[in-house]
Short mmCIF file of N, CA and C in Angstrom, two decimals:
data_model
loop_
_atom_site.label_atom_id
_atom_site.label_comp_id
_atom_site.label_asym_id
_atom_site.label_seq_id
_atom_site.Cartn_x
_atom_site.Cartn_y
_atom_site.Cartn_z
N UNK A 1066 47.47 65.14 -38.04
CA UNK A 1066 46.43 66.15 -37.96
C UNK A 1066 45.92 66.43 -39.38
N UNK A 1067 44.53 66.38 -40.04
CA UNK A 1067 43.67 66.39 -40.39
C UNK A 1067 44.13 68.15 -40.87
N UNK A 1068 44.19 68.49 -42.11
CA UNK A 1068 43.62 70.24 -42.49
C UNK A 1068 42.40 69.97 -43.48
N UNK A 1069 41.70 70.59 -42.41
CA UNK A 1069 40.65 70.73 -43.00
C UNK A 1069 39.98 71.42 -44.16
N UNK A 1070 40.43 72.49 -43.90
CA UNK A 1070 40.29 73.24 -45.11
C UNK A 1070 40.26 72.45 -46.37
N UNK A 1071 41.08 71.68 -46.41
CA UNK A 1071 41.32 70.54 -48.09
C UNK A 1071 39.74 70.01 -48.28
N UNK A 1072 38.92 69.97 -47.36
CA UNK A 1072 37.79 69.41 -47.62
C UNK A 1072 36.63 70.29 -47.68
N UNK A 1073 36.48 71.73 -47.50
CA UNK A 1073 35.39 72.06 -47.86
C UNK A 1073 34.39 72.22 -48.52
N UNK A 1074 34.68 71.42 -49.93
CA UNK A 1074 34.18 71.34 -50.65
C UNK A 1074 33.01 69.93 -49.81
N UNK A 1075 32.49 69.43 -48.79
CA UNK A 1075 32.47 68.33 -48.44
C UNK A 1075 31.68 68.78 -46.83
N UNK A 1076 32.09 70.42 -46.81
CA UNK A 1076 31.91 70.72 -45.55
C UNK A 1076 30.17 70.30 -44.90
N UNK A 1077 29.39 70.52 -45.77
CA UNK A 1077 28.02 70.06 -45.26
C UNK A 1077 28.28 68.52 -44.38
N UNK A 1078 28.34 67.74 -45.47
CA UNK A 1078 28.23 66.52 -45.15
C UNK A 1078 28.85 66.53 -43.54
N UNK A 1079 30.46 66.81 -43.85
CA UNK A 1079 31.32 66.56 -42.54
C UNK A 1079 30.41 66.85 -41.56
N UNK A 1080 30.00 67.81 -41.15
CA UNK A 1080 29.09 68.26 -40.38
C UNK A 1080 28.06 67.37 -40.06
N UNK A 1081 26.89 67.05 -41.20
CA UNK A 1081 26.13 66.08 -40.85
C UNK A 1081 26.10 64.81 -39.96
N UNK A 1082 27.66 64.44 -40.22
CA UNK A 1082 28.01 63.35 -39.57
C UNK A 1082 28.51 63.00 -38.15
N UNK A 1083 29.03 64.33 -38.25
CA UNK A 1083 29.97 64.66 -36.83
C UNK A 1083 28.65 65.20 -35.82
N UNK A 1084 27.21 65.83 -36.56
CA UNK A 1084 26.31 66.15 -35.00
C UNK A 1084 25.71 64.42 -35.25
N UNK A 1085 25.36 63.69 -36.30
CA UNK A 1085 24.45 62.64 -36.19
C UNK A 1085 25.30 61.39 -35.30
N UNK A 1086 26.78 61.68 -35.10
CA UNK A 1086 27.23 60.43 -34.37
C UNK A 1086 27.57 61.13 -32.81
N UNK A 1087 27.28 62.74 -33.02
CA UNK A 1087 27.43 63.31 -31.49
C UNK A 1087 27.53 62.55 -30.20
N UNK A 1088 28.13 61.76 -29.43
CA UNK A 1088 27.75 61.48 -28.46
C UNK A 1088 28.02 59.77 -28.42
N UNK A 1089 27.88 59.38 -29.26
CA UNK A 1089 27.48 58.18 -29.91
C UNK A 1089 29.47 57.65 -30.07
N UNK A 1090 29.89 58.25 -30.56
CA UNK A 1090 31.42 57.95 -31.03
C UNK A 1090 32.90 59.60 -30.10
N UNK A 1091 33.83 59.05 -29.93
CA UNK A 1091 34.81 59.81 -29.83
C UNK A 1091 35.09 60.51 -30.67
N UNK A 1092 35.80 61.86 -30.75
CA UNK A 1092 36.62 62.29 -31.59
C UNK A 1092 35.11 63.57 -32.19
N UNK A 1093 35.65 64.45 -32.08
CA UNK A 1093 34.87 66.03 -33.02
C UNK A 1093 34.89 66.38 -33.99
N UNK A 1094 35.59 66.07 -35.14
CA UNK A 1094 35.80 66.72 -36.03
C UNK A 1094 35.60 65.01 -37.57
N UNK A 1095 35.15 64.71 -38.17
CA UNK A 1095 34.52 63.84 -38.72
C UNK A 1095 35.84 63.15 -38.90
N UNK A 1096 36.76 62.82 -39.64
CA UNK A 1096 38.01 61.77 -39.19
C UNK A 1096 38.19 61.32 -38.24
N UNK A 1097 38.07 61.76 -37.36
CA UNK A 1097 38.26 61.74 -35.81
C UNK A 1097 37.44 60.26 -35.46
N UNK A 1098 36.10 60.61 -36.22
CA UNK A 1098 35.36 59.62 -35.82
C UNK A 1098 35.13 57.90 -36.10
N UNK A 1099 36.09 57.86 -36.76
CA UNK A 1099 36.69 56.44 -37.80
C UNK A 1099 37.47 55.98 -37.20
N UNK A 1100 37.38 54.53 -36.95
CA UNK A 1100 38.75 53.59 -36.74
C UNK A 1100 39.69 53.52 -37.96
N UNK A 1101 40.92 53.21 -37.74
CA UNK A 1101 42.17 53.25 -38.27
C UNK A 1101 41.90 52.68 -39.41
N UNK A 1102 41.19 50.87 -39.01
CA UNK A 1102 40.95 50.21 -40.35
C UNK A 1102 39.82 50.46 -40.31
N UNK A 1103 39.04 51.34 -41.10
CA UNK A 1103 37.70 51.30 -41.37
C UNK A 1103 37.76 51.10 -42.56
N UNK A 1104 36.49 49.87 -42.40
CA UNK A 1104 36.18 49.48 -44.16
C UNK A 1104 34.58 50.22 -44.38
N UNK A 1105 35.00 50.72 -45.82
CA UNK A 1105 33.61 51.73 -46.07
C UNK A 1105 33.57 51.10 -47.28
N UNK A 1106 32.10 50.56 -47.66
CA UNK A 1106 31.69 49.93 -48.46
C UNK A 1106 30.86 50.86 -49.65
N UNK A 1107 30.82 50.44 -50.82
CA UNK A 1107 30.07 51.59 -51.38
C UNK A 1107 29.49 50.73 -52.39
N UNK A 1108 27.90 50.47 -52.42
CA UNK A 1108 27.46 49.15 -52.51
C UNK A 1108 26.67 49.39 -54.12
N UNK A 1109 26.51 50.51 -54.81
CA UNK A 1109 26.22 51.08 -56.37
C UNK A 1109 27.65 51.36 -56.49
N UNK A 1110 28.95 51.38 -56.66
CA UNK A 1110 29.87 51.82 -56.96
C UNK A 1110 30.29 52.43 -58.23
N UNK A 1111 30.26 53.14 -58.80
CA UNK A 1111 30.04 54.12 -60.14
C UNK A 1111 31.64 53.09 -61.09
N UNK A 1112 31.40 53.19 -62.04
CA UNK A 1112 32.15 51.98 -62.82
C UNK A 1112 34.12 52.55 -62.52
N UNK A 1113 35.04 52.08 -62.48
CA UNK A 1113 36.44 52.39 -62.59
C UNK A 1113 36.76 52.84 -60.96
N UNK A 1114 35.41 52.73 -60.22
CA UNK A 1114 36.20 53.15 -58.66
C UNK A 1114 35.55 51.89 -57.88
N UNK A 1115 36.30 51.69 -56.50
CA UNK A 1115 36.25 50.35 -55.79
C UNK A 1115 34.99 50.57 -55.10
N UNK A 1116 34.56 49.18 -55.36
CA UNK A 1116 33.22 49.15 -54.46
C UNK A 1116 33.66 49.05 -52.75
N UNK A 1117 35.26 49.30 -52.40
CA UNK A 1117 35.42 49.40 -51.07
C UNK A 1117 36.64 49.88 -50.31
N UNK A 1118 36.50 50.77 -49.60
CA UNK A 1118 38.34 51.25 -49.36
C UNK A 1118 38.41 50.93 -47.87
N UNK A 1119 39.49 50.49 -47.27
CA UNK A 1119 39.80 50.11 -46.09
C UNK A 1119 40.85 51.30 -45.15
N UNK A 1120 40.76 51.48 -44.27
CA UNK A 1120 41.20 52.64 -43.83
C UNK A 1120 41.38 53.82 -43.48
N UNK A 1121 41.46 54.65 -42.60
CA UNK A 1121 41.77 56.14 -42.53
C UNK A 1121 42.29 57.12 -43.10
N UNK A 1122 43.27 56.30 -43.43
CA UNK A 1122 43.93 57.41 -44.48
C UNK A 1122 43.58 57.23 -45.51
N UNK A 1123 42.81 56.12 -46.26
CA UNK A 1123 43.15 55.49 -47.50
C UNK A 1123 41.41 56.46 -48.09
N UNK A 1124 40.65 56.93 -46.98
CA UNK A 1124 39.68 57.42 -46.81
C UNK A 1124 39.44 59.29 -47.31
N UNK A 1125 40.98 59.53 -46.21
CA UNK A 1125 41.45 60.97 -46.26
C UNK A 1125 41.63 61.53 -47.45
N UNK A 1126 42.33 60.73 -47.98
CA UNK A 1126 43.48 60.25 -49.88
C UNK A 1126 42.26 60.42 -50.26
N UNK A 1127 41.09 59.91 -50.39
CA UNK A 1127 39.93 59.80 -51.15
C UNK A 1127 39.40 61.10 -51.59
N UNK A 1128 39.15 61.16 -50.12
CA UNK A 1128 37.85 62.40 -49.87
C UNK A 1128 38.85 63.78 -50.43
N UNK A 1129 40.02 63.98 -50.46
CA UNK A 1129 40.47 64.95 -51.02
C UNK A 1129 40.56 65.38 -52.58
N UNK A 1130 39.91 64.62 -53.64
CA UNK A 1130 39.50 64.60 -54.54
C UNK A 1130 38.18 64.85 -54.95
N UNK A 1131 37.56 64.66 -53.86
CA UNK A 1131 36.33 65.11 -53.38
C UNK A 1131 36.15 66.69 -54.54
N UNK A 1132 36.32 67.36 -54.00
CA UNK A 1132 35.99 68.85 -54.20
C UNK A 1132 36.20 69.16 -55.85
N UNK A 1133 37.19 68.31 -56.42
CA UNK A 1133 37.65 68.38 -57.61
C UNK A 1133 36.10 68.30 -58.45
N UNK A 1134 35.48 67.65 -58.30
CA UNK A 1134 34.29 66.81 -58.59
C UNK A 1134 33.14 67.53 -58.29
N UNK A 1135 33.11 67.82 -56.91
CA UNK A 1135 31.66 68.05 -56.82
C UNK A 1135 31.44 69.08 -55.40
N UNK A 1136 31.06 69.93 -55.50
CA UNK A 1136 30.82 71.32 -54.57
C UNK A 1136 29.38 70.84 -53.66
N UNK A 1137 29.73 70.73 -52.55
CA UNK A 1137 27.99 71.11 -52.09
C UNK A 1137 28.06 72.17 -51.34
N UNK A 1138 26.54 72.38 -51.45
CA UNK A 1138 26.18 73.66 -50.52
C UNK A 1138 25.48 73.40 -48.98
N UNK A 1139 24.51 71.96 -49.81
CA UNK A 1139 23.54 71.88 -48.27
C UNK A 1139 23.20 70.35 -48.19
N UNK A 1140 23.12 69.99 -46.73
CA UNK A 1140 22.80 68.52 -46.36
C UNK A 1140 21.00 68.74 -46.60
N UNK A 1141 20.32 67.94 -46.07
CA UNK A 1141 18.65 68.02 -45.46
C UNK A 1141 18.00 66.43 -45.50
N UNK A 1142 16.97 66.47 -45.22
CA UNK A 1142 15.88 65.21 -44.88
C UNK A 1142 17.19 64.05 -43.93
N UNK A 1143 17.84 64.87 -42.83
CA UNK A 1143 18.33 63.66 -42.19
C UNK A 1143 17.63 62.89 -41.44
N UNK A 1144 18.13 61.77 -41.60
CA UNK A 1144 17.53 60.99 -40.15
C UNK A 1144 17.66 59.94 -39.72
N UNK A 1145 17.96 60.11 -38.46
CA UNK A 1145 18.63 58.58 -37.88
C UNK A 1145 17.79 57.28 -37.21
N UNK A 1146 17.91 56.46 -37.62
CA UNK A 1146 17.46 55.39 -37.49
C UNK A 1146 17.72 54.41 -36.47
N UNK A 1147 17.44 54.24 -35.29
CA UNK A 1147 18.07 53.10 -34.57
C UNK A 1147 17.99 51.72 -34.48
N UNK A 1148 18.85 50.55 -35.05
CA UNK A 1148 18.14 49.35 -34.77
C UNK A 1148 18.18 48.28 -33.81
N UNK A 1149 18.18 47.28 -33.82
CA UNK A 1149 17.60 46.54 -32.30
C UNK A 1149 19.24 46.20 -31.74
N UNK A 1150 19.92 46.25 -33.01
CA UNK A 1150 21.65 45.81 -32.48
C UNK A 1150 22.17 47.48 -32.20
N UNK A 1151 22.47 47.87 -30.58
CA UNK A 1151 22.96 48.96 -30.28
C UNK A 1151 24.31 49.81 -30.73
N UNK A 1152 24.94 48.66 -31.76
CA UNK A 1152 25.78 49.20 -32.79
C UNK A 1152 25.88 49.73 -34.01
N UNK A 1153 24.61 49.35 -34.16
CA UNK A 1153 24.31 49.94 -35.58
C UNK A 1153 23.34 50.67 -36.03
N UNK A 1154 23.62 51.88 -35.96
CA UNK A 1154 21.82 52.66 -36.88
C UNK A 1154 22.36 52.92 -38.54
N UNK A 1155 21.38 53.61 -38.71
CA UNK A 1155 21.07 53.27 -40.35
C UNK A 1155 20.90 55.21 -40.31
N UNK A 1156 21.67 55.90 -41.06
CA UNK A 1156 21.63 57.80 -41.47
C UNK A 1156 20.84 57.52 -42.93
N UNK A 1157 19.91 58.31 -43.04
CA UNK A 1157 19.15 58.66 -43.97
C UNK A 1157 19.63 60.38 -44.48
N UNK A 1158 19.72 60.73 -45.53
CA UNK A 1158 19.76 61.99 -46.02
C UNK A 1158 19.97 62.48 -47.42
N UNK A 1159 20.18 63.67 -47.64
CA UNK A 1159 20.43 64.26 -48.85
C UNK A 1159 21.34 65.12 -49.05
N UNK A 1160 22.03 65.28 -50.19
CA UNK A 1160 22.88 66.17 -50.25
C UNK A 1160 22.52 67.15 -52.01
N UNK A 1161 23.21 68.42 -51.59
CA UNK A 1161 22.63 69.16 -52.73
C UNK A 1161 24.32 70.66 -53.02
N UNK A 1162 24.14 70.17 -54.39
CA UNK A 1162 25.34 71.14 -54.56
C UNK A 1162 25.28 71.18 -56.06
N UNK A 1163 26.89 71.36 -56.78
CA UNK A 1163 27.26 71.32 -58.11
C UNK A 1163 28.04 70.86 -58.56
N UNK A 1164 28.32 70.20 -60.11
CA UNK A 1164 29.11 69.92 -60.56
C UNK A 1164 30.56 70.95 -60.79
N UNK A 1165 31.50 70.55 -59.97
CA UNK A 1165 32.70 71.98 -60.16
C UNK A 1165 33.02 71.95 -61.91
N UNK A 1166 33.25 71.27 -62.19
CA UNK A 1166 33.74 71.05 -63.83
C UNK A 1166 32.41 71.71 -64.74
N UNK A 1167 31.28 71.04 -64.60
CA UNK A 1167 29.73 71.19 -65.35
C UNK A 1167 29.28 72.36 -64.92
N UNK A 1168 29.08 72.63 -63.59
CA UNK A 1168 28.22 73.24 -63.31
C UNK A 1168 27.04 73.00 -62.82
N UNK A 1169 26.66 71.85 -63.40
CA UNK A 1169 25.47 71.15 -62.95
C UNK A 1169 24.91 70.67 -61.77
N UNK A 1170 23.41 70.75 -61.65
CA UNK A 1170 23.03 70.53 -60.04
C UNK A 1170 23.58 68.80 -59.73
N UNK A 1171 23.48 69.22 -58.41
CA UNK A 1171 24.09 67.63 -57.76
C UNK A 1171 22.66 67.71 -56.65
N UNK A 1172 22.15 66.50 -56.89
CA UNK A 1172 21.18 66.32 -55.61
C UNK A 1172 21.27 64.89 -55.75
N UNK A 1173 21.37 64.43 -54.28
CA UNK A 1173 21.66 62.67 -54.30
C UNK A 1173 20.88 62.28 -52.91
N UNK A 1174 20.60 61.17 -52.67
CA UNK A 1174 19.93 60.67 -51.72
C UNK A 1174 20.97 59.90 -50.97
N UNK A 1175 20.93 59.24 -50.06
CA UNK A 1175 22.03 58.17 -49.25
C UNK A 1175 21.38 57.58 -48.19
N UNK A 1176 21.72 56.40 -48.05
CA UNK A 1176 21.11 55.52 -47.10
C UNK A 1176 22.78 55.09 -46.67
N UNK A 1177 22.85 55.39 -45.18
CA UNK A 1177 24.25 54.83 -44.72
C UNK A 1177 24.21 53.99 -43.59
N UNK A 1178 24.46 52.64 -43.57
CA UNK A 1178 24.97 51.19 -42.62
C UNK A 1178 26.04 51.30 -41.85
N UNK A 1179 25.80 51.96 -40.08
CA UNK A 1179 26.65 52.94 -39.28
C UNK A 1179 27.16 51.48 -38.46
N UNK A 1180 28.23 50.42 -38.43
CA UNK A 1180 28.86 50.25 -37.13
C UNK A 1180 30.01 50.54 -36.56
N UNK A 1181 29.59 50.92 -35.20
CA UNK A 1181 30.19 51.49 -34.20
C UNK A 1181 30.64 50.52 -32.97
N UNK A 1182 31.72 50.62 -32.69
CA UNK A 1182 32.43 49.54 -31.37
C UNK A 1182 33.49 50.36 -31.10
N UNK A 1183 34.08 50.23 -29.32
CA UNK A 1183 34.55 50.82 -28.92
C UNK A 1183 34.65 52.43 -29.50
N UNK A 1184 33.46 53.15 -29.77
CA UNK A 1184 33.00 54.09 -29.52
C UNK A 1184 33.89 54.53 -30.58
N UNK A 1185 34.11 54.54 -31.63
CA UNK A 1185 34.61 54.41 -33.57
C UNK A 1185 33.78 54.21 -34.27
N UNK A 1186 33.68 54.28 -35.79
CA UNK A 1186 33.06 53.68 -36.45
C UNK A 1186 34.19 52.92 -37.12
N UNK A 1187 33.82 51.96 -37.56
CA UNK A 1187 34.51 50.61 -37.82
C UNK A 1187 33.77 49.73 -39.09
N UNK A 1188 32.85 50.46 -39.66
CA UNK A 1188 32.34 50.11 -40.98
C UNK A 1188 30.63 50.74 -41.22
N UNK A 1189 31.59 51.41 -42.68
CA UNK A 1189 30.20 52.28 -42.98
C UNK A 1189 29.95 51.60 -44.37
N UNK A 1190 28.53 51.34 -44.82
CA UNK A 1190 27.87 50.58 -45.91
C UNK A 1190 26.97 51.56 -46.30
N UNK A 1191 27.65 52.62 -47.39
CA UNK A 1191 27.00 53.54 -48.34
C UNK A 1191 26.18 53.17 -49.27
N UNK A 1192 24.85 53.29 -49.84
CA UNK A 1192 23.73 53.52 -50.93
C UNK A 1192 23.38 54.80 -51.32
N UNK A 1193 24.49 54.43 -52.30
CA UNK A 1193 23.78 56.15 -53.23
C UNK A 1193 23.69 55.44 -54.39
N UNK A 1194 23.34 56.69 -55.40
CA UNK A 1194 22.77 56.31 -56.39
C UNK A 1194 23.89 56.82 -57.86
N UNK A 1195 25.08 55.82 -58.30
CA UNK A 1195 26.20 56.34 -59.16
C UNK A 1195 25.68 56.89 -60.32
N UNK A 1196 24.31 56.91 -61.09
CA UNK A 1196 24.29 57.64 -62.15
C UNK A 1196 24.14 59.47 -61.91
N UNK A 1197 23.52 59.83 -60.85
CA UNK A 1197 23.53 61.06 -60.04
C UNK A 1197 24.98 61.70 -59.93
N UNK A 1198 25.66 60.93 -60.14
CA UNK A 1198 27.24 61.34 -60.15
C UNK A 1198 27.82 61.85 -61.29
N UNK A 1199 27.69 60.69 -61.82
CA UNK A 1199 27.89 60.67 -63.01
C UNK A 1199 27.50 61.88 -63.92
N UNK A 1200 26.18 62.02 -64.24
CA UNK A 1200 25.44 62.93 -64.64
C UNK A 1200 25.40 64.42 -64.19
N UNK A 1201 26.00 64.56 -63.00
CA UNK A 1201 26.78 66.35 -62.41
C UNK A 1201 28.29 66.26 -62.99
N UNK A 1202 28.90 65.48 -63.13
CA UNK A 1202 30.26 65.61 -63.42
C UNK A 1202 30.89 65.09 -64.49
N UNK A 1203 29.88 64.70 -64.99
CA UNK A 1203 30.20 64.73 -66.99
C UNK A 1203 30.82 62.98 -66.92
N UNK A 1204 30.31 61.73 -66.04
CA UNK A 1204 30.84 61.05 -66.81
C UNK A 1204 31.93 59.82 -65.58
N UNK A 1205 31.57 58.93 -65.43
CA UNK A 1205 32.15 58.15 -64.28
C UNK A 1205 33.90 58.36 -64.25
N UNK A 1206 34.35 58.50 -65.24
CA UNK A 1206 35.84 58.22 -64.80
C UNK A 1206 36.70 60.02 -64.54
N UNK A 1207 35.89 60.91 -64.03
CA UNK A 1207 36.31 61.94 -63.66
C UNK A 1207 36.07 61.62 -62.10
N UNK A 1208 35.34 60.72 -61.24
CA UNK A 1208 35.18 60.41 -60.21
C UNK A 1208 36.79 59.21 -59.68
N UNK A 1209 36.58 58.80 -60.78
CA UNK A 1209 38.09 57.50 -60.47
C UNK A 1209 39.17 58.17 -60.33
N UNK A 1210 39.12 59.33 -61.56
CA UNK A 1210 40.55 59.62 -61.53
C UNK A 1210 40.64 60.93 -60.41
N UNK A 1211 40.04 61.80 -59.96
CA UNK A 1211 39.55 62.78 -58.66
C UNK A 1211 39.81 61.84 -57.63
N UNK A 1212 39.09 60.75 -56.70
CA UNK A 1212 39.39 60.15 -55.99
C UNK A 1212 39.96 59.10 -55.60
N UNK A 1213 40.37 58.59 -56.50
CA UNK A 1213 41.00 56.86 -56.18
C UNK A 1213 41.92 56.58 -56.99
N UNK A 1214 43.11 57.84 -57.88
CA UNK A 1214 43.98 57.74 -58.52
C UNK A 1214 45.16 58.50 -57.89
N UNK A 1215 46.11 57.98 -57.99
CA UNK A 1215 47.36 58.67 -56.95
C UNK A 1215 47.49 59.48 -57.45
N UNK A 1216 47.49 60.49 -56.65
CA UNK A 1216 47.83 61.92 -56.65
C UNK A 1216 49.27 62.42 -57.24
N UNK A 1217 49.93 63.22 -57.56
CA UNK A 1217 50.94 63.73 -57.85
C UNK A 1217 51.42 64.65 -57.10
N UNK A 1218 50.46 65.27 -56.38
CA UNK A 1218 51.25 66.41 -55.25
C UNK A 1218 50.80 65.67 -54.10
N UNK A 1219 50.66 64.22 -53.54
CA UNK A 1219 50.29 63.89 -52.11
C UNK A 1219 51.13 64.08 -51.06
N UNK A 1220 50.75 64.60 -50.33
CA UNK A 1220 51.41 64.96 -48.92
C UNK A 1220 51.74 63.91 -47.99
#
C-alpha cells in the first residue's frame, strides 16, 4: 500500500493522470495504474539521471524525491490525444509550481507516449524539457541525487 501523503508535493499531476486514464486503465489512485514492470522512458533526460527506470517500485523510490526538488501547485492545457492503435494515446499538458530549495517558478510543458494492455499502463515515453529543471532547482545533479540516489531512510 502506497502512502500517499509522501507525494504531495506531486499531488496535481497524480491527479491529472488518474482522471485522464479514468476508465481507460484499473486501479484509482495513480500507482495503481502501472504494471509491475513498467518501463518509463524519459527521452531529454537531465544529465546524472537515467534516461529510463523499469518498474513500480523502482518508480515509487523515484517519485519520492520528487518533492525534495520541486513543489507544484497546478496542472492545465491538458489534453488527450487518441491514436489509430487503441493502446496508445499521447497526454499533452503543463505543470506549474516551485523550486523547494530556490524558490523559483517551475513551469514545464510534457508530451507523454501512454501504452496500455490488459487495462495497465505498461510503458510511458516522457518529453519534457531538462533545462526547465534544472533552472528551478539550481542545477541537474540536485535532481539525481533527490530521485535516483539511494535513500538512507528507505522504507
Amino acid at each position: 500500500m502506497v502512502d500517499y501523503s509522501e507525494f504531495e508535493a506531486l499531488a496535481p499531476f497524480l491527479r491529472l493522470v488518474e482522471e485522464s486514464l479514468a476508465g481507460l486503465v484499473d486501479g484509482d489512485r495513480y500507482f495503481d495504474l502501472f504494471a509491475e514492470d513498467i518501463l518509463m522512458e524519459f527521452i531529454y533526460a537531465p544529465p546524472g539521471t537515467p534516461p529510463s527506470i523499469r518498474g513500480r517500485q523502482t518508480m515509487i523510490d523515484a517519485w519520492r524525491g520528487y518533492g525534495d526538488i520541486i513543489s507544484l501547485d497546478r496542472m492545465s492545457n491538458e489534453k488527450i490525444y487518441r491514436t489509430t492503435d487503441p493502446d496508445v494515446l499521447i497526454l499533452e499538458y503543463e505543470s506549474h509550481g516551485k523550486g523547494v530549495v530556490t524558490g523559483r517558478p517551475y513551469h514545464q510543458k510534457y508530451l507523454s507516449i501512454v501504452t496500455i494492455k490488459d487495462r495497465q499502463v505498461v510503458y510511458w515515453r516522457d518529453y519534457s524539457n531538462p533545462l526547465v529543471v534544472s533552472e528551478t532547482i539550481g542545477g541537474p545533479d540536485q535532481m539525481a541525487h533527490a530521485m535516483f540516489s539511494p535513500q538512507e531512510n528507505e522504507s
